mmCIF file of C-alpha atoms in Angstrom:
data_model
loop_
_atom_site.group_PDB
_atom_site.id
_atom_site.type_symbol
_atom_site.label_atom_id
_atom_site.label_comp_id
_atom_site.label_asym_id
_atom_site.label_seq_id
_atom_site.Cartn_x
_atom_site.Cartn_y
_atom_site.Cartn_z
ATOM 1 C CA UNK A 1 -33.179 158.756 32.539
ATOM 2 C CA UNK A 2 -33.914 155.781 35.042
ATOM 3 C CA UNK A 3 -32.088 155.310 38.382
ATOM 4 C CA UNK A 4 -31.294 151.787 37.566
ATOM 5 C CA UNK A 5 -29.693 152.883 34.291
ATOM 6 C CA UNK A 6 -27.432 155.211 36.090
ATOM 7 C CA UNK A 7 -26.324 152.629 38.687
ATOM 8 C CA UNK A 8 -25.176 150.319 35.902
ATOM 9 C CA UNK A 9 -22.347 152.601 34.774
ATOM 10 C CA UNK A 10 -18.987 151.241 35.523
ATOM 11 C CA UNK A 11 -16.999 154.233 36.461
ATOM 12 C CA UNK A 12 -14.092 154.955 38.784
ATOM 13 C CA UNK A 13 -14.894 155.352 42.469
ATOM 14 C CA UNK A 14 -14.259 158.348 44.470
ATOM 15 C CA UNK A 15 -12.832 158.188 48.013
ATOM 16 C CA UNK A 16 -14.899 159.201 50.935
ATOM 17 C CA UNK A 17 -14.437 162.720 52.331
ATOM 18 C CA UNK A 18 -14.671 163.949 55.916
ATOM 19 C CA UNK A 19 -17.923 165.400 56.823
ATOM 20 C CA UNK A 20 -17.140 167.362 59.922
ATOM 21 C CA UNK A 21 -18.949 170.558 60.188
ATOM 22 C CA UNK A 22 -16.113 172.349 61.821
ATOM 23 C CA UNK A 23 -14.831 173.377 58.438
ATOM 24 C CA UNK A 24 -18.176 174.854 57.277
ATOM 25 C CA UNK A 25 -16.969 178.461 57.498
ATOM 26 C CA UNK A 26 -13.783 177.704 55.303
ATOM 27 C CA UNK A 27 -11.885 179.249 58.381
ATOM 28 C CA UNK A 28 -9.904 176.400 59.552
ATOM 29 C CA UNK A 29 -6.291 175.223 58.460
ATOM 30 C CA UNK A 30 -6.792 171.458 58.706
ATOM 31 C CA UNK A 31 -5.978 169.377 55.814
ATOM 32 C CA UNK A 32 -9.228 167.604 56.302
ATOM 33 C CA UNK A 33 -10.981 170.153 54.348
ATOM 34 C CA UNK A 34 -11.878 168.678 51.009
ATOM 35 C CA UNK A 35 -9.761 171.321 49.078
ATOM 36 C CA UNK A 36 -6.782 170.899 51.539
ATOM 37 C CA UNK A 37 -5.089 173.344 54.060
ATOM 38 C CA UNK A 38 -5.586 177.118 53.568
ATOM 39 C CA UNK A 39 -2.857 178.408 50.950
ATOM 40 C CA UNK A 40 -2.758 181.857 52.117
ATOM 41 C CA UNK A 41 -2.462 183.282 55.562
ATOM 42 C CA UNK A 42 -4.416 186.184 57.194
ATOM 43 C CA UNK A 43 -2.443 188.977 55.661
ATOM 44 C CA UNK A 44 -2.388 187.464 52.355
ATOM 45 C CA UNK A 45 -6.091 187.104 52.482
ATOM 46 C CA UNK A 46 -6.353 190.744 53.280
ATOM 47 C CA UNK A 47 -4.208 191.634 50.239
ATOM 48 C CA UNK A 48 -6.189 189.248 48.144
ATOM 49 C CA UNK A 49 -9.510 190.712 49.340
ATOM 50 C CA UNK A 50 -8.344 194.241 48.365
ATOM 51 C CA UNK A 51 -7.110 193.190 45.091
ATOM 52 C CA UNK A 52 -10.106 191.280 44.253
ATOM 53 C CA UNK A 53 -12.470 193.931 45.250
ATOM 54 C CA UNK A 54 -10.462 196.457 43.410
ATOM 55 C CA UNK A 55 -10.766 194.716 40.261
ATOM 56 C CA UNK A 56 -14.171 193.807 40.623
ATOM 57 C CA UNK A 57 -15.352 197.181 41.850
ATOM 58 C CA UNK A 58 -13.403 199.146 39.298
ATOM 59 C CA UNK A 59 -14.699 196.847 36.483
ATOM 60 C CA UNK A 60 -18.423 197.008 37.600
ATOM 61 C CA UNK A 61 -18.275 200.699 37.963
ATOM 62 C CA UNK A 62 -16.726 201.104 34.382
ATOM 63 C CA UNK A 63 -19.160 198.917 32.979
ATOM 64 C CA UNK A 64 -22.138 200.820 34.782
ATOM 65 C CA UNK A 65 -20.849 204.128 33.527
ATOM 66 C CA UNK A 66 -20.559 202.674 30.116
ATOM 67 C CA UNK A 67 -24.416 201.597 30.395
ATOM 68 C CA UNK A 68 -25.374 205.067 31.332
ATOM 69 C CA UNK A 69 -23.385 206.548 28.557
ATOM 70 C CA UNK A 70 -25.093 204.518 26.157
ATOM 71 C CA UNK A 71 -28.501 204.860 27.629
ATOM 72 C CA UNK A 72 -29.629 207.676 25.388
ATOM 73 C CA UNK A 73 -29.231 205.191 22.314
ATOM 74 C CA UNK A 74 -32.713 203.845 23.422
ATOM 75 C CA UNK A 75 -34.604 206.878 22.168
ATOM 76 C CA UNK A 76 -32.359 207.129 19.001
ATOM 77 C CA UNK A 77 -32.144 203.599 17.759
ATOM 78 C CA UNK A 78 -33.382 200.573 19.707
ATOM 79 C CA UNK A 79 -31.308 198.269 17.569
ATOM 80 C CA UNK A 80 -28.141 199.858 18.572
ATOM 81 C CA UNK A 81 -29.367 200.244 22.108
ATOM 82 C CA UNK A 82 -29.866 196.595 22.638
ATOM 83 C CA UNK A 83 -26.597 195.607 20.823
ATOM 84 C CA UNK A 84 -24.684 198.109 23.053
ATOM 85 C CA UNK A 85 -26.253 196.740 26.252
ATOM 86 C CA UNK A 86 -25.365 193.140 24.900
ATOM 87 C CA UNK A 87 -21.636 194.272 24.715
ATOM 88 C CA UNK A 88 -21.774 195.508 28.290
ATOM 89 C CA UNK A 89 -23.334 192.203 29.427
ATOM 90 C CA UNK A 90 -20.256 190.460 27.718
ATOM 91 C CA UNK A 91 -17.977 192.658 29.800
ATOM 92 C CA UNK A 92 -19.460 191.601 32.753
ATOM 93 C CA UNK A 93 -19.041 187.854 32.021
ATOM 94 C CA UNK A 94 -15.416 188.831 31.250
ATOM 95 C CA UNK A 95 -14.961 190.563 34.372
ATOM 96 C CA UNK A 96 -16.044 187.595 36.438
ATOM 97 C CA UNK A 97 -14.183 184.834 34.408
ATOM 98 C CA UNK A 98 -11.081 186.908 34.565
ATOM 99 C CA UNK A 99 -11.325 187.276 38.475
ATOM 100 C CA UNK A 100 -12.092 183.408 38.835
ATOM 101 C CA UNK A 101 -9.198 182.695 36.594
ATOM 102 C CA UNK A 102 -6.742 184.900 38.582
ATOM 103 C CA UNK A 103 -7.879 184.157 42.025
ATOM 104 C CA UNK A 104 -9.182 180.689 42.063
ATOM 105 C CA UNK A 105 -8.206 178.761 38.968
ATOM 106 C CA UNK A 106 -11.123 176.291 38.306
ATOM 107 C CA UNK A 107 -11.313 172.901 36.725
ATOM 108 C CA UNK A 108 -14.594 172.079 34.791
ATOM 109 C CA UNK A 109 -15.632 168.652 33.970
ATOM 110 C CA UNK A 110 -18.399 168.567 31.387
ATOM 111 C CA UNK A 111 -20.518 165.446 30.336
ATOM 112 C CA UNK A 112 -23.642 165.151 28.553
ATOM 113 C CA UNK A 113 -26.545 162.735 27.349
ATOM 114 C CA UNK A 114 -26.073 161.124 23.945
ATOM 115 C CA UNK A 115 -28.653 163.476 22.129
ATOM 116 C CA UNK A 116 -26.340 166.287 22.685
ATOM 117 C CA UNK A 117 -23.386 164.567 21.051
ATOM 118 C CA UNK A 118 -21.449 166.961 18.777
ATOM 119 C CA UNK A 119 -22.416 170.116 20.636
ATOM 120 C CA UNK A 120 -19.191 169.945 22.868
ATOM 121 C CA UNK A 121 -15.435 170.113 21.855
ATOM 122 C CA UNK A 122 -12.171 171.649 22.999
ATOM 123 C CA UNK A 123 -10.258 174.037 20.847
ATOM 124 C CA UNK A 124 -6.593 173.635 19.978
ATOM 125 C CA UNK A 125 -5.831 175.838 23.057
ATOM 126 C CA UNK A 126 -7.648 173.335 25.104
ATOM 127 C CA UNK A 127 -10.884 175.614 25.882
ATOM 128 C CA UNK A 128 -14.172 174.436 25.771
ATOM 129 C CA UNK A 129 -16.411 175.326 22.785
ATOM 130 C CA UNK A 130 -20.134 174.580 22.484
ATOM 131 C CA UNK A 131 -22.570 174.891 19.770
ATOM 132 C CA UNK A 132 -25.972 175.432 21.816
ATOM 133 C CA UNK A 133 -28.965 177.222 19.892
ATOM 134 C CA UNK A 134 -29.127 181.055 19.995
ATOM 135 C CA UNK A 135 -32.583 180.747 21.953
ATOM 136 C CA UNK A 136 -33.052 178.427 24.829
ATOM 137 C CA UNK A 137 -34.266 178.282 28.470
ATOM 138 C CA UNK A 138 -31.740 176.422 30.799
ATOM 139 C CA UNK A 139 -32.126 175.250 34.416
ATOM 140 C CA UNK A 140 -29.760 173.942 37.099
ATOM 141 C CA UNK A 141 -29.847 172.855 40.535
ATOM 142 C CA UNK A 142 -28.727 175.459 42.978
ATOM 143 C CA UNK A 143 -25.880 174.738 45.481
ATOM 144 C CA UNK A 144 -23.531 177.873 45.962
ATOM 145 C CA UNK A 145 -23.997 181.455 45.539
ATOM 146 C CA UNK A 146 -21.417 181.652 42.568
ATOM 147 C CA UNK A 147 -23.206 179.134 40.540
ATOM 148 C CA UNK A 148 -24.654 181.986 38.065
ATOM 149 C CA UNK A 149 -20.933 182.692 37.388
ATOM 150 C CA UNK A 150 -20.355 179.211 36.167
ATOM 151 C CA UNK A 151 -23.312 179.071 34.098
ATOM 152 C CA UNK A 152 -22.622 182.515 32.638
ATOM 153 C CA UNK A 153 -19.147 181.200 31.693
ATOM 154 C CA UNK A 154 -20.914 178.250 29.901
ATOM 155 C CA UNK A 155 -22.727 180.802 27.686
ATOM 156 C CA UNK A 156 -19.388 182.383 26.991
ATOM 157 C CA UNK A 157 -18.410 178.998 25.490
ATOM 158 C CA UNK A 158 -21.176 179.270 22.928
ATOM 159 C CA UNK A 159 -20.510 183.036 22.514
ATOM 160 C CA UNK A 160 -23.921 183.662 23.994
ATOM 161 C CA UNK A 161 -22.585 185.643 26.959
ATOM 162 C CA UNK A 162 -24.170 188.755 25.876
ATOM 163 C CA UNK A 163 -27.577 187.448 25.602
ATOM 164 C CA UNK A 164 -28.185 185.973 28.932
ATOM 165 C CA UNK A 165 -31.030 186.711 31.186
ATOM 166 C CA UNK A 166 -31.374 185.661 34.761
ATOM 167 C CA UNK A 167 -34.593 185.479 37.072
ATOM 168 C CA UNK A 168 -33.367 186.947 40.428
ATOM 169 C CA UNK A 169 -34.903 187.881 43.852
ATOM 170 C CA UNK A 170 -36.056 191.552 43.740
ATOM 171 C CA UNK A 171 -33.754 192.664 46.634
ATOM 172 C CA UNK A 172 -30.767 192.520 44.356
ATOM 173 C CA UNK A 173 -32.196 195.323 42.295
ATOM 174 C CA UNK A 174 -31.172 197.859 45.122
ATOM 175 C CA UNK A 175 -27.499 196.801 45.351
ATOM 176 C CA UNK A 176 -25.245 199.736 44.460
ATOM 177 C CA UNK A 177 -23.678 199.576 40.849
ATOM 178 C CA UNK A 178 -24.754 196.105 40.296
ATOM 179 C CA UNK A 179 -28.616 196.639 40.719
ATOM 180 C CA UNK A 180 -28.753 199.309 37.880
ATOM 181 C CA UNK A 181 -26.379 197.253 35.869
ATOM 182 C CA UNK A 182 -28.668 194.361 35.983
ATOM 183 C CA UNK A 183 -31.779 196.382 35.186
ATOM 184 C CA UNK A 184 -29.828 197.514 31.994
ATOM 185 C CA UNK A 185 -29.280 193.949 31.183
ATOM 186 C CA UNK A 186 -33.095 193.156 31.300
ATOM 187 C CA UNK A 187 -32.808 190.694 34.197
ATOM 188 C CA UNK A 188 -36.070 189.703 35.803
ATOM 189 C CA UNK A 189 -36.544 190.492 39.465
ATOM 190 C CA UNK A 190 -39.042 188.552 41.517
ATOM 191 C CA UNK A 191 -40.494 189.499 44.845
ATOM 192 C CA UNK A 192 -41.946 185.833 45.413
ATOM 193 C CA UNK A 193 -45.462 187.184 45.492
ATOM 194 C CA UNK A 194 -47.209 185.681 42.354
ATOM 195 C CA UNK A 195 -49.859 188.390 42.138
ATOM 196 C CA UNK A 196 -47.160 191.105 41.682
ATOM 197 C CA UNK A 197 -44.603 188.886 40.011
ATOM 198 C CA UNK A 198 -46.820 187.637 37.271
ATOM 199 C CA UNK A 199 -47.621 190.857 35.263
ATOM 200 C CA UNK A 200 -43.991 191.939 35.662
ATOM 201 C CA UNK A 201 -42.824 188.457 34.314
ATOM 202 C CA UNK A 202 -45.189 188.636 31.443
ATOM 203 C CA UNK A 203 -43.988 191.953 30.589
ATOM 204 C CA UNK A 204 -40.299 190.852 30.407
ATOM 205 C CA UNK A 205 -40.980 187.574 28.668
ATOM 206 C CA UNK A 206 -42.901 189.639 25.990
ATOM 207 C CA UNK A 207 -39.595 191.598 25.246
ATOM 208 C CA UNK A 208 -37.832 188.336 25.002
ATOM 209 C CA UNK A 209 -39.894 187.455 21.854
ATOM 210 C CA UNK A 210 -38.930 190.587 20.093
ATOM 211 C CA UNK A 211 -36.680 190.795 17.132
ATOM 212 C CA UNK A 212 -33.987 193.394 16.197
ATOM 213 C CA UNK A 213 -31.990 193.979 13.180
ATOM 214 C CA UNK A 214 -29.028 195.697 14.268
ATOM 215 C CA UNK A 215 -25.500 194.178 15.384
ATOM 216 C CA UNK A 216 -25.773 191.312 18.004
ATOM 217 C CA UNK A 217 -29.081 190.388 16.807
ATOM 218 C CA UNK A 218 -28.145 186.711 15.983
ATOM 219 C CA UNK A 219 -28.414 184.717 12.670
ATOM 220 C CA UNK A 220 -31.951 184.585 11.983
ATOM 221 C CA UNK A 221 -35.425 184.813 13.547
ATOM 222 C CA UNK A 222 -35.928 186.177 17.011
ATOM 223 C CA UNK A 223 -33.288 187.834 19.424
ATOM 224 C CA UNK A 224 -30.733 185.500 20.850
ATOM 225 C CA UNK A 225 -31.685 184.537 24.535
ATOM 226 C CA UNK A 226 -30.573 182.266 27.226
ATOM 227 C CA UNK A 227 -33.014 182.308 30.106
ATOM 228 C CA UNK A 228 -31.559 180.992 33.001
ATOM 229 C CA UNK A 229 -33.794 179.698 35.886
ATOM 230 C CA UNK A 230 -33.115 178.068 39.307
ATOM 231 C CA UNK A 231 -36.418 176.139 40.013
ATOM 232 C CA UNK A 232 -35.431 175.362 43.566
ATOM 233 C CA UNK A 233 -35.444 179.295 44.290
ATOM 234 C CA UNK A 234 -32.547 179.069 46.697
ATOM 235 C CA UNK A 235 -29.312 177.248 47.422
ATOM 236 C CA UNK A 236 -28.958 173.991 49.073
ATOM 237 C CA UNK A 237 -28.303 174.198 52.782
ATOM 238 C CA UNK A 238 -29.115 172.426 56.120
ATOM 239 C CA UNK A 239 -31.865 174.917 56.583
ATOM 240 C CA UNK A 240 -33.384 175.047 53.166
ATOM 241 C CA UNK A 241 -33.195 171.100 52.945
ATOM 242 C CA UNK A 242 -35.259 170.942 56.237
ATOM 243 C CA UNK A 243 -37.838 173.170 54.817
ATOM 244 C CA UNK A 244 -37.853 171.145 51.587
ATOM 245 C CA UNK A 245 -38.456 167.888 53.701
ATOM 246 C CA UNK A 246 -41.324 169.317 55.669
ATOM 247 C CA UNK A 247 -42.913 170.315 52.305
ATOM 248 C CA UNK A 248 -42.515 166.847 50.980
ATOM 249 C CA UNK A 249 -44.111 165.377 54.195
ATOM 250 C CA UNK A 250 -46.965 167.967 53.996
ATOM 251 C CA UNK A 251 -47.648 167.005 50.338
ATOM 252 C CA UNK A 252 -47.141 163.255 50.910
ATOM 253 C CA UNK A 253 -44.485 162.813 48.280
ATOM 254 C CA UNK A 254 -40.985 161.156 48.536
ATOM 255 C CA UNK A 255 -38.277 163.398 49.473
ATOM 256 C CA UNK A 256 -35.026 163.858 47.431
ATOM 257 C CA UNK A 257 -31.609 163.429 48.819
ATOM 258 C CA UNK A 258 -29.439 165.763 47.077
ATOM 259 C CA UNK A 259 -31.696 168.618 45.813
ATOM 260 C CA UNK A 260 -34.497 170.712 46.733
ATOM 261 C CA UNK A 261 -37.965 170.161 45.655
ATOM 262 C CA UNK A 262 -38.407 172.437 42.535
ATOM 263 C CA UNK A 263 -41.182 175.164 42.496
ATOM 264 C CA UNK A 264 -43.074 174.853 39.254
ATOM 265 C CA UNK A 265 -45.224 178.108 38.918
ATOM 266 C CA UNK A 266 -42.477 180.583 37.324
ATOM 267 C CA UNK A 267 -41.046 177.824 34.905
ATOM 268 C CA UNK A 268 -44.495 176.856 33.964
ATOM 269 C CA UNK A 269 -45.481 180.501 33.159
ATOM 270 C CA UNK A 270 -42.169 181.045 31.343
ATOM 271 C CA UNK A 271 -42.366 178.060 29.008
ATOM 272 C CA UNK A 272 -46.107 178.880 28.344
ATOM 273 C CA UNK A 273 -45.215 182.430 27.340
ATOM 274 C CA UNK A 274 -42.274 181.424 25.194
ATOM 275 C CA UNK A 275 -43.852 178.415 23.502
ATOM 276 C CA UNK A 276 -43.309 178.573 19.865
ATOM 277 C CA UNK A 277 -40.077 180.738 20.282
ATOM 278 C CA UNK A 278 -38.028 178.363 21.899
ATOM 279 C CA UNK A 279 -37.319 174.776 20.871
ATOM 280 C CA UNK A 280 -35.313 173.254 23.523
ATOM 281 C CA UNK A 281 -35.016 173.530 27.262
ATOM 282 C CA UNK A 282 -31.496 172.422 28.645
ATOM 283 C CA UNK A 283 -30.847 171.169 32.072
ATOM 284 C CA UNK A 284 -27.593 171.242 34.140
ATOM 285 C CA UNK A 285 -26.864 169.078 37.009
ATOM 286 C CA UNK A 286 -23.994 170.741 39.021
ATOM 287 C CA UNK A 287 -21.854 168.916 41.485
ATOM 288 C CA UNK A 288 -18.563 170.294 43.416
ATOM 289 C CA UNK A 289 -15.773 167.873 44.059
ATOM 290 C CA UNK A 290 -15.185 167.576 47.793
ATOM 291 C CA UNK A 291 -18.651 167.932 49.030
ATOM 292 C CA UNK A 292 -19.005 164.872 50.976
ATOM 293 C CA UNK A 293 -22.390 162.848 50.497
ATOM 294 C CA UNK A 294 -25.028 164.188 52.876
ATOM 295 C CA UNK A 295 -23.105 167.539 53.191
ATOM 296 C CA UNK A 296 -23.837 170.918 51.708
ATOM 297 C CA UNK A 297 -21.331 172.653 49.252
ATOM 298 C CA UNK A 298 -21.925 176.199 50.941
ATOM 299 C CA UNK A 299 -20.533 174.879 54.161
ATOM 300 C CA UNK A 300 -17.159 174.293 52.528
ATOM 301 C CA UNK A 301 -16.944 176.553 49.208
ATOM 302 C CA UNK A 302 -17.767 179.908 50.486
ATOM 303 C CA UNK A 303 -16.655 183.189 48.506
ATOM 304 C CA UNK A 304 -13.731 183.482 51.352
ATOM 305 C CA UNK A 305 -12.489 179.948 51.239
ATOM 306 C CA UNK A 306 -12.790 179.967 47.273
ATOM 307 C CA UNK A 307 -11.364 183.313 46.342
ATOM 308 C CA UNK A 308 -9.197 184.320 49.503
ATOM 309 C CA UNK A 309 -7.949 181.202 51.069
ATOM 310 C CA UNK A 310 -7.118 179.347 47.822
ATOM 311 C CA UNK A 311 -9.377 176.307 48.775
ATOM 312 C CA UNK A 312 -11.826 176.187 45.710
ATOM 313 C CA UNK A 313 -13.773 172.967 44.608
ATOM 314 C CA UNK A 314 -11.078 170.646 42.821
ATOM 315 C CA UNK A 315 -13.339 170.440 39.966
ATOM 316 C CA UNK A 316 -16.867 171.749 39.046
ATOM 317 C CA UNK A 317 -18.784 168.944 37.466
ATOM 318 C CA UNK A 318 -21.536 169.765 34.996
ATOM 319 C CA UNK A 319 -24.003 167.239 33.313
ATOM 320 C CA UNK A 320 -26.200 168.533 30.480
ATOM 321 C CA UNK A 321 -29.495 167.107 29.227
ATOM 322 C CA UNK A 322 -32.074 168.723 26.868
ATOM 323 C CA UNK A 323 -35.970 168.553 26.512
ATOM 324 C CA UNK A 324 -37.896 169.474 23.489
ATOM 325 C CA UNK A 325 -40.431 172.219 24.617
ATOM 326 C CA UNK A 326 -43.075 170.646 22.472
ATOM 327 C CA UNK A 327 -42.833 167.543 24.577
ATOM 328 C CA UNK A 328 -43.373 169.304 27.802
ATOM 329 C CA UNK A 329 -47.061 169.255 29.272
ATOM 330 C CA UNK A 330 -47.747 172.931 29.120
ATOM 331 C CA UNK A 331 -51.584 172.780 29.014
ATOM 332 C CA UNK A 332 -51.977 171.619 32.724
ATOM 333 C CA UNK A 333 -50.171 173.194 35.733
ATOM 334 C CA UNK A 334 -50.706 169.811 37.643
ATOM 335 C CA UNK A 335 -49.340 167.830 34.912
ATOM 336 C CA UNK A 336 -46.127 170.137 34.465
ATOM 337 C CA UNK A 337 -45.640 170.108 38.163
ATOM 338 C CA UNK A 338 -45.267 166.182 38.090
ATOM 339 C CA UNK A 339 -43.144 166.376 35.052
ATOM 340 C CA UNK A 340 -40.641 168.725 36.584
ATOM 341 C CA UNK A 341 -40.750 166.661 39.824
ATOM 342 C CA UNK A 342 -39.912 163.500 37.882
ATOM 343 C CA UNK A 343 -36.967 165.367 36.039
ATOM 344 C CA UNK A 344 -35.847 166.397 39.555
ATOM 345 C CA UNK A 345 -35.698 162.914 40.862
ATOM 346 C CA UNK A 346 -33.607 161.986 37.681
ATOM 347 C CA UNK A 347 -31.323 164.800 38.719
ATOM 348 C CA UNK A 348 -31.126 163.337 42.302
ATOM 349 C CA UNK A 349 -30.227 160.078 40.797
ATOM 350 C CA UNK A 350 -27.713 161.614 38.697
ATOM 351 C CA UNK A 351 -26.073 163.252 41.962
ATOM 352 C CA UNK A 352 -26.343 159.865 43.722
ATOM 353 C CA UNK A 353 -24.077 158.385 41.192
ATOM 354 C CA UNK A 354 -21.746 161.252 41.352
ATOM 355 C CA UNK A 355 -21.275 160.942 45.168
ATOM 356 C CA UNK A 356 -20.826 157.206 44.830
ATOM 357 C CA UNK A 357 -18.234 157.257 41.815
ATOM 358 C CA UNK A 358 -16.996 160.845 41.520
ATOM 359 C CA UNK A 359 -18.323 161.026 38.090
ATOM 360 C CA UNK A 360 -21.531 161.877 36.033
ATOM 361 C CA UNK A 361 -22.361 159.569 33.315
ATOM 362 C CA UNK A 362 -20.220 160.032 30.137
ATOM 363 C CA UNK A 363 -21.019 159.498 26.589
ATOM 364 C CA UNK A 364 -18.149 157.028 25.982
ATOM 365 C CA UNK A 365 -19.498 156.479 22.131
ATOM 366 C CA UNK A 366 -18.432 160.082 21.675
ATOM 367 C CA UNK A 367 -14.799 159.761 22.826
ATOM 368 C CA UNK A 368 -12.509 161.484 20.314
ATOM 369 C CA UNK A 369 -8.953 162.766 21.547
ATOM 370 C CA UNK A 370 -8.932 165.344 18.657
ATOM 371 C CA UNK A 371 -12.056 167.053 20.041
ATOM 372 C CA UNK A 372 -10.719 166.752 23.521
ATOM 373 C CA UNK A 373 -13.321 164.224 24.569
ATOM 374 C CA UNK A 374 -11.863 161.542 26.955
ATOM 375 C CA UNK A 375 -12.328 157.612 26.658
ATOM 376 C CA UNK A 376 -14.880 157.978 29.373
ATOM 377 C CA UNK A 377 -16.953 160.408 27.156
ATOM 378 C CA UNK A 378 -16.482 163.956 29.030
ATOM 379 C CA UNK A 379 -14.414 166.942 28.706
ATOM 380 C CA UNK A 380 -12.059 168.531 31.274
ATOM 381 C CA UNK A 381 -11.153 172.048 30.678
ATOM 382 C CA UNK A 382 -10.618 175.419 32.726
ATOM 383 C CA UNK A 383 -12.627 178.198 33.266
ATOM 384 C CA UNK A 384 -10.787 180.931 31.469
ATOM 385 C CA UNK A 385 -10.946 183.596 28.709
ATOM 386 C CA UNK A 386 -10.266 182.518 25.122
ATOM 387 C CA UNK A 387 -8.070 185.653 24.654
ATOM 388 C CA UNK A 388 -6.758 188.043 27.599
ATOM 389 C CA UNK A 389 -7.168 191.081 25.173
ATOM 390 C CA UNK A 390 -10.861 190.566 25.768
ATOM 391 C CA UNK A 391 -10.392 192.510 28.933
ATOM 392 C CA UNK A 392 -9.939 195.663 27.119
ATOM 393 C CA UNK A 393 -13.620 195.607 26.195
ATOM 394 C CA UNK A 394 -14.566 196.456 29.819
ATOM 395 C CA UNK A 395 -12.679 199.822 29.744
ATOM 396 C CA UNK A 396 -12.646 200.772 25.927
ATOM 397 C CA UNK A 397 -16.029 202.967 25.920
ATOM 398 C CA UNK A 398 -14.962 204.857 28.998
ATOM 399 C CA UNK A 399 -11.409 205.305 27.958
ATOM 400 C CA UNK A 400 -12.754 206.626 24.478
ATOM 401 C CA UNK A 401 -15.011 209.050 26.336
ATOM 402 C CA UNK A 402 -12.238 210.244 28.533
ATOM 403 C CA UNK A 403 -10.089 210.814 25.329
ATOM 404 C CA UNK A 404 -12.892 212.736 23.683
ATOM 405 C CA UNK A 405 -13.411 214.952 26.772
ATOM 406 C CA UNK A 406 -9.645 215.552 27.090
ATOM 407 C CA UNK A 407 -9.275 216.537 23.463
ATOM 408 C CA UNK A 408 -12.346 218.690 23.810
ATOM 409 C CA UNK A 409 -10.952 220.398 26.952
ATOM 410 C CA UNK A 410 -7.541 221.103 25.308
ATOM 411 C CA UNK A 411 -9.329 222.532 22.106
ATOM 412 C CA UNK A 412 -11.478 224.797 24.339
ATOM 413 C CA UNK A 413 -8.508 226.219 26.341
ATOM 414 C CA UNK A 414 -6.767 226.728 22.877
ATOM 415 C CA UNK A 415 -9.880 228.556 21.665
ATOM 416 C CA UNK A 416 -10.167 230.723 24.656
ATOM 417 C CA UNK A 417 -6.449 231.416 24.817
ATOM 418 C CA UNK A 418 -6.334 232.430 21.045
ATOM 419 C CA UNK A 419 -9.297 235.014 21.913
#
């Protein structure tokens, strides 16, 4: 999408926001912060932190124990093993979505290019539903550390939250509870040393081209798979932007304003390996309402300010595009690098429009009140669960195991007493 096309859109304008760095740590109470004043005092923040940690840690431990209980399925029936782990992956998505809904209700505004028309609508309860393919690779610019949670929720809207795979830095593998859980999920850990990363990545991608016939195996063909990649490699901040700028100067290429220059090697290899098994690559451009032009979202929307102080982004904006894998130059690394950089410059233009107007371009021709699509061609919704009973999925296996053990102990005592 060309930059001049983006600028021709006649959309409402957003008011400028104060850019003072004094609010970067989320610790001040001034109303000049883009999300307003701190809503919770120090003791309330401590209480919220304890409640959040209790909910998240208890849920994560339950899921992790559930995974270990199901691990022997791998040697008995791999179809059931992968279905079981997909269900535990769903449970983790439910855990994160519920925490966000309770502690920091978040409005989401979704827009899309015209060729995605028909893949988005709101159900009668006002929740977003999407009809994306069962297998795809999807990309996003990276601004805040919780980005993966919003993109996992988006997979939830297509009922694919049990089939997401994320490429992560290797150090996360050693985080207690979460690290082993992510290994069970089949997430891909990278050391950022291509000599050691390449064979590991090749092995994991080969597994993503497999097919199982058991539950959760999809409608047809290969196993469902949403592979999430952040080509920038890290989130946008003052430091990473300086590094990206120096790299642009060293390479003699124009710099970007609102994104980091993408790294192409890993994505190029993934698309090469998955070629013929994935038809589409989807791209999401994310922006957080309240981030001033030239500012950095992590300076304003930290975990502390978002979840504890009650100052989340007023709206998380997502704009979706897609590209046919067959149209992407995958025979030449240099051509692909240029292709990806061009797409990232388009993303930069999208963000420029968003900073100027407060909106990404909408598909106005798709406006349909019955499907929840506004006259401007976007959908506004909230990040929440479709049914709160889904929370029971997190604990059902562990509760069932505890019940079986309890009944077994009682029978054992009864038997030994009778003797």
